C-alpha cells in the first residue's frame, strides 16, 4: 500500500493507513430501518485507505481496484453533486465532515479493497468509514457512524440505517454484535468455538440503490401507519406484534411487517441459542429467516434460493440464509468444521451446474472494528 501510494503521489509524505472491515449479517435482515435488532460480524475482508496532506486545497481519491479516481476542491464540496457511482460514498464523507465543522485540508487518498462490491458485505460502509477515519483521525467513533450514515442517506441517496457503519466501527474479534437499532445499545456475542461460518457469493450483483430497497422502506412505513392509526403507542415496527397484523392494511404491507416482527424475535432467539451453544437451533432460525425473506419480504432471488437449498442438503450444515439487502449477493452458512472441506469442494460446482453462475466462498472469521494500521 505504502509503495503504491508513493508511486501515485510522489511528492506526498508517508501516509496514514486505516483498515475498515466488511461485514456479514448473521440474522436480523431489513430490521435496522425498522429500529429492531441485528447481529452482524466484521470480516477479515477489508478496505484500506491511505491518506497524506496535499500541498493544495484539493481532495484526490484514487481507487486501486477500479483504476480511476476523483478530485474536488474543498471550496466546491458543499455544491458537489452525486454521480451514482462509488465516488458518491467518498465525496459524501468529505462533504459531511466539512458540513459538520471538521477542518479539512487538501489530502491525497488511495483506496484498495478486497471486499466484493454489490455482494451484500457492506463494501460501501467500509469505504465511508475508511475515508472518514483517514480524514478525521481521533474523531469519536459514534459521531463517525452517524456522519457516515448521513453521507450515505443524504448524498449517495440510499435510505439505509445504521447496521453497517456500527458493524464496521464497533465489532470485536471473535464476536458478533447484537445491536438494538433504536437505543444503539450493543453487546458483543461470543460465538461458539465449534461453529464454523462460510459466506458464499452467488455472483449475482445486487444494486442497493435500486428502487426495491426504497420500496421496502416505504411498505414498512405503510404498515406502521396502519398500525398507529389504531395503536398510536407503537413507535416503530419493532414495537408491533403479530396481533397488529389483523388490522386493515394491504396484503403486501402485512407480509413486510410480519417479516420484520418475526425476524426481530429470531435475532433474540438466535442470541439465546448462541449462549446455549445450540448449533441446531441457531441453524433452524437462520433458515427460517431465509424463508421469511423469500416469502414475506420478497428480497431473495432464484440463485440465492438455489444456493441455500444446495447448502442445506449437505451433511453437517445447520442452517443457511441470504444476507444483506438481497436481490443477489451472498448467503451465510453455519456448519460443523469437519463439513467445511466437503462443502467447499462440492457446493460451488453444483451451484454452477444448476444456475450457470460462479459461486465464490469465503471463510468468515469474526474480526475487529476499523482501526489505523501502525
Ligand atoms: C443493506 C443496508 C443495511 C440493512 C440491510 C438489510 O445492507 O445497508 O442498512 O438495511 O441492507 O438488512
GROMACS .gro file of C-alpha atoms and ligand atoms in nm:
model
  386
    1UNK     CA    1   0.000   0.000   0.000
    2UNK     CA    2   0.274   0.245   0.100
    3UNK     CA    3   0.478   0.190  -0.215
    4UNK     CA    4   0.172   0.219  -0.438
    5UNK     CA    5   0.081   0.541  -0.258
    6UNK     CA    6   0.434   0.679  -0.310
    7UNK     CA    7   0.419   0.593  -0.680
    8UNK     CA    8   0.080   0.760  -0.721
    9UNK     CA    9   0.163   1.069  -0.515
   10UNK     CA   10   0.543   1.104  -0.538
   11UNK     CA   11   0.553   1.441  -0.361
   12UNK     CA   12   0.337   1.337  -0.064
   13UNK     CA   13   0.462   1.250   0.284
   14UNK     CA   14   0.428   0.894   0.405
   15UNK     CA   15   0.052   0.829   0.451
   16UNK     CA   16  -0.152   0.714   0.750
   17UNK     CA   17  -0.337   0.397   0.668
   18UNK     CA   18  -0.673   0.286   0.800
   19UNK     CA   19  -0.836  -0.056   0.763
   20UNK     CA   20  -1.215  -0.082   0.762
   21UNK     CA   21  -1.376  -0.429   0.753
   22UNK     CA   22  -1.674  -0.553   0.555
   23UNK     CA   23  -1.947  -0.728   0.750
   24UNK     CA   24  -2.182  -1.020   0.722
   25UNK     CA   25  -2.514  -1.008   0.900
   26UNK     CA   26  -2.584  -1.342   1.070
   27UNK     CA   27  -2.952  -1.260   1.124
   28UNK     CA   28  -3.178  -0.953   1.155
   29UNK     CA   29  -3.233  -0.854   0.792
   30UNK     CA   30  -3.425  -0.540   0.699
   31UNK     CA   31  -3.484  -0.477   1.068
   32UNK     CA   32  -3.238  -0.189   1.116
   33UNK     CA   33  -3.451   0.079   0.948
   34UNK     CA   34  -3.746  -0.055   1.149
   35UNK     CA   35  -3.546   0.014   1.467
   36UNK     CA   36  -3.519  -0.355   1.558
   37UNK     CA   37  -3.229  -0.593   1.620
   38UNK     CA   38  -2.937  -0.705   1.401
   39UNK     CA   39  -2.645  -0.943   1.456
   40UNK     CA   40  -2.357  -0.857   1.222
   41UNK     CA   41  -1.998  -0.980   1.230
   42UNK     CA   42  -1.699  -0.785   1.094
   43UNK     CA   43  -1.496  -0.972   0.833
   44UNK     CA   44  -1.131  -1.012   0.751
   45UNK     CA   45  -1.220  -0.877   0.406
   46UNK     CA   46  -1.140  -0.509   0.431
   47UNK     CA   47  -1.088  -0.175   0.262
   48UNK     CA   48  -0.767   0.011   0.326
   49UNK     CA   49  -0.741   0.386   0.286
   50UNK     CA   50  -0.407   0.567   0.279
   51UNK     CA   51  -0.407   0.945   0.320
   52UNK     CA   52  -0.149   1.223   0.341
   53UNK     CA   53  -0.184   1.602   0.316
   54UNK     CA   54  -0.151   1.752  -0.029
   55UNK     CA   55   0.010   2.092  -0.063
   56UNK     CA   56  -0.303   2.247  -0.209
   57UNK     CA   57  -0.676   2.257  -0.137
   58UNK     CA   58  -0.776   1.956  -0.344
   59UNK     CA   59  -0.900   1.624  -0.212
   60UNK     CA   60  -0.790   1.349  -0.450
   61UNK     CA   61  -0.923   0.996  -0.408
   62UNK     CA   62  -0.792   0.711  -0.624
   63UNK     CA   63  -0.935   0.359  -0.627
   64UNK     CA   64  -0.669   0.096  -0.699
   65UNK     CA   65  -0.939  -0.164  -0.771
   66UNK     CA   66  -1.120   0.044  -1.029
   67UNK     CA   67  -0.804   0.215  -1.157
   68UNK     CA   68  -0.976   0.551  -1.154
   69UNK     CA   69  -1.013   0.846  -0.924
   70UNK     CA   70  -1.198   1.162  -0.845
   71UNK     CA   71  -1.092   1.500  -0.714
   72UNK     CA   72  -1.261   1.805  -0.575
   73UNK     CA   73  -1.154   2.143  -0.436
   74UNK     CA   74  -1.257   2.196  -0.077
   75UNK     CA   75  -1.428   2.521  -0.182
   76UNK     CA   76  -1.658   2.323  -0.412
   77UNK     CA   77  -1.751   2.050  -0.166
   78UNK     CA   78  -2.084   2.195  -0.048
   79UNK     CA   79  -2.218   2.222  -0.402
   80UNK     CA   80  -2.091   1.876  -0.509
   81UNK     CA   81  -2.350   1.664  -0.690
   82UNK     CA   82  -2.382   1.283  -0.668
   83UNK     CA   83  -2.280   1.082  -0.976
   84UNK     CA   84  -2.445   0.750  -0.887
   85UNK     CA   85  -2.117   0.560  -0.858
   86UNK     CA   86  -1.860   0.472  -0.587
   87UNK     CA   87  -1.737   0.832  -0.567
   88UNK     CA   88  -2.067   0.933  -0.401
   89UNK     CA   89  -1.965   0.746  -0.085
   90UNK     CA   90  -1.623   0.909  -0.085
   91UNK     CA   91  -1.726   1.265  -0.173
   92UNK     CA   92  -2.032   1.230   0.055
   93UNK     CA   93  -1.797   1.173   0.352
   94UNK     CA   94  -1.574   1.471   0.269
   95UNK     CA   95  -1.884   1.687   0.233
   96UNK     CA   96  -2.039   1.565   0.558
   97UNK     CA   97  -1.712   1.621   0.750
   98UNK     CA   98  -1.697   1.974   0.610
   99UNK     CA   99  -2.063   2.047   0.693
  100UNK     CA  100  -2.008   1.930   1.050
  101UNK     CA  101  -1.718   2.164   1.103
  102UNK     CA  102  -1.422   1.927   1.075
  103UNK     CA  103  -1.140   2.149   0.950
  104UNK     CA  104  -1.022   1.968   0.640
  105UNK     CA  105  -0.705   2.038   0.444
  106UNK     CA  106  -0.617   1.915   0.100
  107UNK     CA  107  -0.539   1.542   0.103
  108UNK     CA  108  -0.426   1.270  -0.135
  109UNK     CA  109  -0.600   0.937  -0.079
  110UNK     CA  110  -0.557   0.587  -0.214
  111UNK     CA  111  -0.828   0.322  -0.161
  112UNK     CA  112  -0.779  -0.051  -0.200
  113UNK     CA  113  -1.028  -0.324  -0.109
  114UNK     CA  114  -1.081  -0.698  -0.121
  115UNK     CA  115  -1.450  -0.673  -0.027
  116UNK     CA  116  -1.655  -0.775  -0.332
  117UNK     CA  117  -1.880  -0.489  -0.440
  118UNK     CA  118  -2.256  -0.534  -0.463
  119UNK     CA  119  -2.235  -0.861  -0.269
  120UNK     CA  120  -2.414  -0.751   0.048
  121UNK     CA  121  -2.091  -0.745   0.252
  122UNK     CA  122  -2.101  -0.371   0.309
  123UNK     CA  123  -1.823  -0.251   0.085
  124UNK     CA  124  -1.985   0.094   0.088
  125UNK     CA  125  -1.979   0.139   0.467
  126UNK     CA  126  -1.617   0.016   0.474
  127UNK     CA  127  -1.527   0.283   0.216
  128UNK     CA  128  -1.713   0.552   0.409
  129UNK     CA  129  -1.561   0.460   0.745
  130UNK     CA  130  -1.212   0.420   0.597
  131UNK     CA  131  -1.223   0.765   0.438
  132UNK     CA  132  -1.379   0.927   0.744
  133UNK     CA  133  -1.115   0.780   0.978
  134UNK     CA  134  -0.836   0.872   0.740
  135UNK     CA  135  -0.952   1.234   0.713
  136UNK     CA  136  -1.058   1.282   1.077
  137UNK     CA  137  -0.812   1.081   1.286
  138UNK     CA  138  -0.908   1.064   1.651
  139UNK     CA  139  -1.274   1.155   1.591
  140UNK     CA  140  -1.532   0.986   1.813
  141UNK     CA  141  -1.646   0.654   1.660
  142UNK     CA  142  -2.014   0.716   1.743
  143UNK     CA  143  -2.002   1.054   1.570
  144UNK     CA  144  -1.833   0.893   1.269
  145UNK     CA  145  -2.101   0.621   1.246
  146UNK     CA  146  -2.372   0.884   1.237
  147UNK     CA  147  -2.181   1.100   0.990
  148UNK     CA  148  -2.115   0.806   0.755
  149UNK     CA  149  -2.483   0.711   0.761
  150UNK     CA  150  -2.582   1.071   0.686
  151UNK     CA  151  -2.346   1.076   0.387
  152UNK     CA  152  -2.496   0.753   0.254
  153UNK     CA  153  -2.856   0.864   0.301
  154UNK     CA  154  -2.825   1.232   0.206
  155UNK     CA  155  -2.557   1.226  -0.063
  156UNK     CA  156  -2.549   0.873  -0.206
  157UNK     CA  157  -2.929   0.865  -0.170
  158UNK     CA  158  -2.966   0.517  -0.014
  159UNK     CA  159  -3.232   0.518   0.261
  160UNK     CA  160  -3.050   0.263   0.477
  161UNK     CA  161  -2.995   0.251   0.853
  162UNK     CA  162  -2.708   0.221   1.097
  163UNK     CA  163  -2.616  -0.151   1.097
  164UNK     CA  164  -2.326  -0.142   0.851
  165UNK     CA  165  -2.148   0.160   0.997
  166UNK     CA  166  -2.182   0.023   1.351
  167UNK     CA  167  -2.054  -0.320   1.249
  168UNK     CA  168  -1.753  -0.158   1.085
  169UNK     CA  169  -1.675   0.076   1.374
  170UNK     CA  170  -1.758  -0.129   1.685
  171UNK     CA  171  -1.715  -0.503   1.617
  172UNK     CA  172  -1.492  -0.716   1.838
  173UNK     CA  173  -1.276  -1.002   1.711
  174UNK     CA  174  -1.432  -1.345   1.774
  175UNK     CA  175  -1.777  -1.199   1.839
  176UNK     CA  176  -2.092  -1.095   1.665
  177UNK     CA  177  -2.253  -0.765   1.765
  178UNK     CA  178  -2.610  -0.761   1.889
  179UNK     CA  179  -2.728  -0.411   1.810
  180UNK     CA  180  -3.055  -0.256   1.919
  181UNK     CA  181  -3.109  -0.012   1.631
  182UNK     CA  182  -3.342   0.203   1.843
  183UNK     CA  183  -3.130   0.264   2.152
  184UNK     CA  184  -2.800   0.188   1.973
  185UNK     CA  185  -2.705  -0.025   2.273
  186UNK     CA  186  -2.476  -0.303   2.152
  187UNK     CA  187  -2.345  -0.623   2.308
  188UNK     CA  188  -2.062  -0.846   2.189
  189UNK     CA  189  -2.191  -1.202   2.148
  190UNK     CA  190  -1.909  -1.450   2.170
  191UNK     CA  191  -1.967  -1.716   1.905
  192UNK     CA  192  -1.935  -2.088   1.992
  193UNK     CA  193  -1.586  -2.210   1.908
  194UNK     CA  194  -1.709  -2.526   1.739
  195UNK     CA  195  -1.931  -2.328   1.499
  196UNK     CA  196  -1.792  -2.257   1.152
  197UNK     CA  197  -1.933  -1.992   0.923
  198UNK     CA  198  -1.897  -1.965   0.549
  199UNK     CA  199  -2.011  -1.691   0.316
  200UNK     CA  200  -2.087  -1.782  -0.043
  201UNK     CA  201  -2.121  -1.511  -0.304
  202UNK     CA  202  -2.390  -1.606  -0.557
  203UNK     CA  203  -2.219  -1.399  -0.826
  204UNK     CA  204  -2.548  -1.216  -0.883
  205UNK     CA  205  -2.493  -0.848  -0.815
  206UNK     CA  206  -2.746  -0.652  -0.620
  207UNK     CA  207  -2.792  -0.282  -0.677
  208UNK     CA  208  -2.876  -0.147  -0.333
  209UNK     CA  209  -2.965   0.196  -0.464
  210UNK     CA  210  -3.230   0.023  -0.671
  211UNK     CA  211  -3.590   0.107  -0.618
  212UNK     CA  212  -3.676  -0.223  -0.448
  213UNK     CA  213  -3.492  -0.135  -0.124
  214UNK     CA  214  -3.656   0.204  -0.116
  215UNK     CA  215  -3.992   0.038  -0.178
  216UNK     CA  216  -3.945  -0.198   0.118
  217UNK     CA  217  -3.875   0.102   0.342
  218UNK     CA  218  -4.197   0.263   0.218
  219UNK     CA  219  -4.401  -0.058   0.256
  220UNK     CA  220  -4.287  -0.087   0.618
  221UNK     CA  221  -4.385   0.276   0.675
  222UNK     CA  222  -4.728   0.197   0.527
  223UNK     CA  223  -4.773  -0.097   0.768
  224UNK     CA  224  -4.665   0.122   1.059
  225UNK     CA  225  -4.913   0.395   0.962
  226UNK     CA  226  -5.196   0.140   0.954
  227UNK     CA  227  -5.099   0.009   1.299
  228UNK     CA  228  -5.052   0.353   1.451
  229UNK     CA  229  -5.395   0.463   1.329
  230UNK     CA  230  -5.536   0.222   1.588
  231UNK     CA  231  -5.244   0.184   1.829
  232UNK     CA  232  -5.064   0.522   1.842
  233UNK     CA  233  -4.830   0.393   2.112
  234UNK     CA  234  -4.649   0.176   1.855
  235UNK     CA  235  -4.345   0.386   1.766
  236UNK     CA  236  -4.192   0.155   1.505
  237UNK     CA  237  -4.247  -0.196   1.368
  238UNK     CA  238  -4.015  -0.314   1.642
  239UNK     CA  239  -4.298  -0.246   1.892
  240UNK     CA  240  -4.563  -0.415   1.676
  241UNK     CA  241  -4.699  -0.764   1.746
  242UNK     CA  242  -4.850  -1.032   1.523
  243UNK     CA  243  -5.192  -0.928   1.658
  244UNK     CA  244  -5.149  -0.589   1.490
  245UNK     CA  245  -5.137  -0.766   1.155
  246UNK     CA  246  -5.510  -0.830   1.183
  247UNK     CA  247  -5.566  -0.457   1.129
  248UNK     CA  248  -5.673  -0.311   0.795
  249UNK     CA  249  -5.371  -0.284   0.561
  250UNK     CA  250  -5.263  -0.408   0.219
  251UNK     CA  251  -5.151  -0.770   0.192
  252UNK     CA  252  -4.804  -0.650   0.090
  253UNK     CA  253  -4.771  -0.425   0.395
  254UNK     CA  254  -4.892  -0.713   0.615
  255UNK     CA  255  -4.630  -0.955   0.481
  256UNK     CA  256  -4.350  -0.698   0.513
  257UNK     CA  257  -4.447  -0.625   0.874
  258UNK     CA  258  -4.478  -0.998   0.953
  259UNK     CA  259  -4.121  -1.049   0.834
  260UNK     CA  260  -3.993  -0.763   1.049
  261UNK     CA  261  -4.182  -0.876   1.362
  262UNK     CA  262  -4.079  -1.241   1.331
  263UNK     CA  263  -3.721  -1.150   1.231
  264UNK     CA  264  -3.670  -0.937   1.545
  265UNK     CA  265  -3.784  -1.235   1.753
  266UNK     CA  266  -3.546  -1.464   1.561
  267UNK     CA  267  -3.249  -1.238   1.635
  268UNK     CA  268  -3.310  -1.257   2.009
  269UNK     CA  269  -3.378  -1.631   1.990
  270UNK     CA  270  -3.055  -1.683   1.797
  271UNK     CA  271  -2.858  -1.496   2.061
  272UNK     CA  272  -3.008  -1.727   2.322
  273UNK     CA  273  -2.917  -2.029   2.110
  274UNK     CA  274  -2.560  -1.894   2.078
  275UNK     CA  275  -2.542  -1.862   2.454
  276UNK     CA  276  -2.655  -2.225   2.487
  277UNK     CA  277  -2.408  -2.324   2.211
  278UNK     CA  278  -2.707  -2.487   2.039
  279UNK     CA  279  -2.596  -2.504   1.676
  280UNK     CA  280  -2.907  -2.692   1.566
  281UNK     CA  281  -3.137  -2.419   1.694
  282UNK     CA  282  -2.912  -2.145   1.552
  283UNK     CA  283  -2.931  -2.310   1.211
  284UNK     CA  284  -3.307  -2.356   1.230
  285UNK     CA  285  -3.350  -1.985   1.300
  286UNK     CA  286  -3.119  -1.883   1.013
  287UNK     CA  287  -3.309  -2.099   0.767
  288UNK     CA  288  -3.642  -1.964   0.895
  289UNK     CA  289  -3.507  -1.613   0.837
  290UNK     CA  290  -3.428  -1.702   0.475
  291UNK     CA  291  -3.779  -1.837   0.423
  292UNK     CA  292  -3.933  -1.521   0.567
  293UNK     CA  293  -3.713  -1.301   0.344
  294UNK     CA  294  -3.822  -1.507   0.044
  295UNK     CA  295  -4.193  -1.546   0.114
  296UNK     CA  296  -4.288  -1.236   0.313
  297UNK     CA  297  -4.023  -0.980   0.224
  298UNK     CA  298  -3.963  -1.076  -0.141
  299UNK     CA  299  -3.595  -0.981  -0.142
  300UNK     CA  300  -3.439  -1.314  -0.237
  301UNK     CA  301  -3.388  -1.439  -0.593
  302UNK     CA  302  -3.373  -1.777  -0.768
  303UNK     CA  303  -2.994  -1.803  -0.739
  304UNK     CA  304  -2.988  -1.728  -0.365
  305UNK     CA  305  -3.268  -1.980  -0.304
  306UNK     CA  306  -3.082  -2.245  -0.505
  307UNK     CA  307  -2.761  -2.177  -0.316
  308UNK     CA  308  -2.941  -2.207   0.019
  309UNK     CA  309  -3.106  -2.535  -0.092
  310UNK     CA  310  -2.773  -2.682  -0.206
  311UNK     CA  311  -2.607  -2.576   0.120
  312UNK     CA  312  -2.885  -2.719   0.338
  313UNK     CA  313  -2.864  -3.055   0.162
  314UNK     CA  314  -2.501  -3.101   0.277
  315UNK     CA  315  -2.431  -3.309   0.583
  316UNK     CA  316  -2.303  -3.103   0.877
  317UNK     CA  317  -2.481  -2.783   0.768
  318UNK     CA  318  -2.706  -2.644   1.043
  319UNK     CA  319  -2.860  -2.351   0.857
  320UNK     CA  320  -2.821  -2.107   0.570
  321UNK     CA  321  -2.974  -1.778   0.464
  322UNK     CA  322  -2.928  -1.488   0.227
  323UNK     CA  323  -2.755  -1.196   0.395
  324UNK     CA  324  -2.760  -0.820   0.329
  325UNK     CA  325  -3.013  -0.624   0.128
  326UNK     CA  326  -3.094  -0.913  -0.108
  327UNK     CA  327  -3.171  -0.949  -0.482
  328UNK     CA  328  -2.833  -1.122  -0.516
  329UNK     CA  329  -2.514  -1.106  -0.314
  330UNK     CA  330  -2.422  -1.368  -0.057
  331UNK     CA  331  -2.557  -1.640   0.165
  332UNK     CA  332  -2.416  -1.716   0.510
  333UNK     CA  333  -2.392  -2.077   0.626
  334UNK     CA  334  -2.349  -2.229   0.972
  335UNK     CA  335  -2.181  -2.568   0.963
  336UNK     CA  336  -1.956  -2.808   1.151
  337UNK     CA  337  -1.585  -2.753   1.098
  338UNK     CA  338  -1.542  -3.108   0.966
  339UNK     CA  339  -1.804  -3.037   0.698
  340UNK     CA  340  -1.621  -2.732   0.556
  341UNK     CA  341  -1.385  -2.914   0.317
  342UNK     CA  342  -1.666  -3.122   0.164
  343UNK     CA  343  -1.882  -2.812   0.133
  344UNK     CA  344  -1.611  -2.615  -0.046
  345UNK     CA  345  -1.534  -2.895  -0.288
  346UNK     CA  346  -1.893  -2.962  -0.392
  347UNK     CA  347  -2.130  -2.665  -0.342
  348UNK     CA  348  -1.977  -2.418  -0.593
  349UNK     CA  349  -1.974  -2.689  -0.863
  350UNK     CA  350  -2.331  -2.794  -0.806
  351UNK     CA  351  -2.442  -2.430  -0.797
  352UNK     CA  352  -2.269  -2.358  -1.127
  353UNK     CA  353  -2.421  -2.659  -1.296
  354UNK     CA  354  -2.769  -2.560  -1.176
  355UNK     CA  355  -2.756  -2.184  -1.240
  356UNK     CA  356  -2.465  -2.117  -1.475
  357UNK     CA  357  -2.329  -1.871  -1.215
  358UNK     CA  358  -1.994  -1.892  -1.038
  359UNK     CA  359  -2.008  -1.908  -0.658
  360UNK     CA  360  -1.721  -1.769  -0.452
  361UNK     CA  361  -1.692  -1.895  -0.094
  362UNK     CA  362  -1.521  -1.705   0.187
  363UNK     CA  363  -1.426  -1.817   0.535
  364UNK     CA  364  -1.591  -1.593   0.789
  365UNK     CA  365  -1.360  -1.529   1.083
  366UNK     CA  366  -1.517  -1.263   1.306
  367UNK     CA  367  -1.268  -0.977   1.305
  368UNK     CA  368  -1.216  -0.646   1.484
  369UNK     CA  369  -1.351  -0.299   1.411
  370UNK     CA  370  -1.186  -0.044   1.183
  371UNK     CA  371  -0.853   0.089   1.306
  372UNK     CA  372  -0.541   0.272   1.199
  373UNK     CA  373  -0.263   0.044   1.080
  374UNK     CA  374   0.062   0.132   1.261
  375LIG     C1  375  -2.833  -0.309   0.345
  375LIG     C2  376  -2.834  -0.181   0.428
  375LIG     C3  377  -2.848  -0.211   0.575
  375LIG     C4  378  -2.965  -0.307   0.600
  375LIG     C5  379  -2.956  -0.428   0.508
  375LIG     C6  380  -3.073  -0.521   0.521
  375LIG     O1  381  -2.718  -0.381   0.371
  375LIG     O2  382  -2.716  -0.108   0.406
  375LIG     O3  383  -2.863  -0.092   0.647
  375LIG     O4  384  -3.087  -0.242   0.585
  375LIG     O5  385  -2.948  -0.388   0.373
  375LIG     O6  386  -3.074  -0.581   0.647
   0.00000   0.00000   0.00000
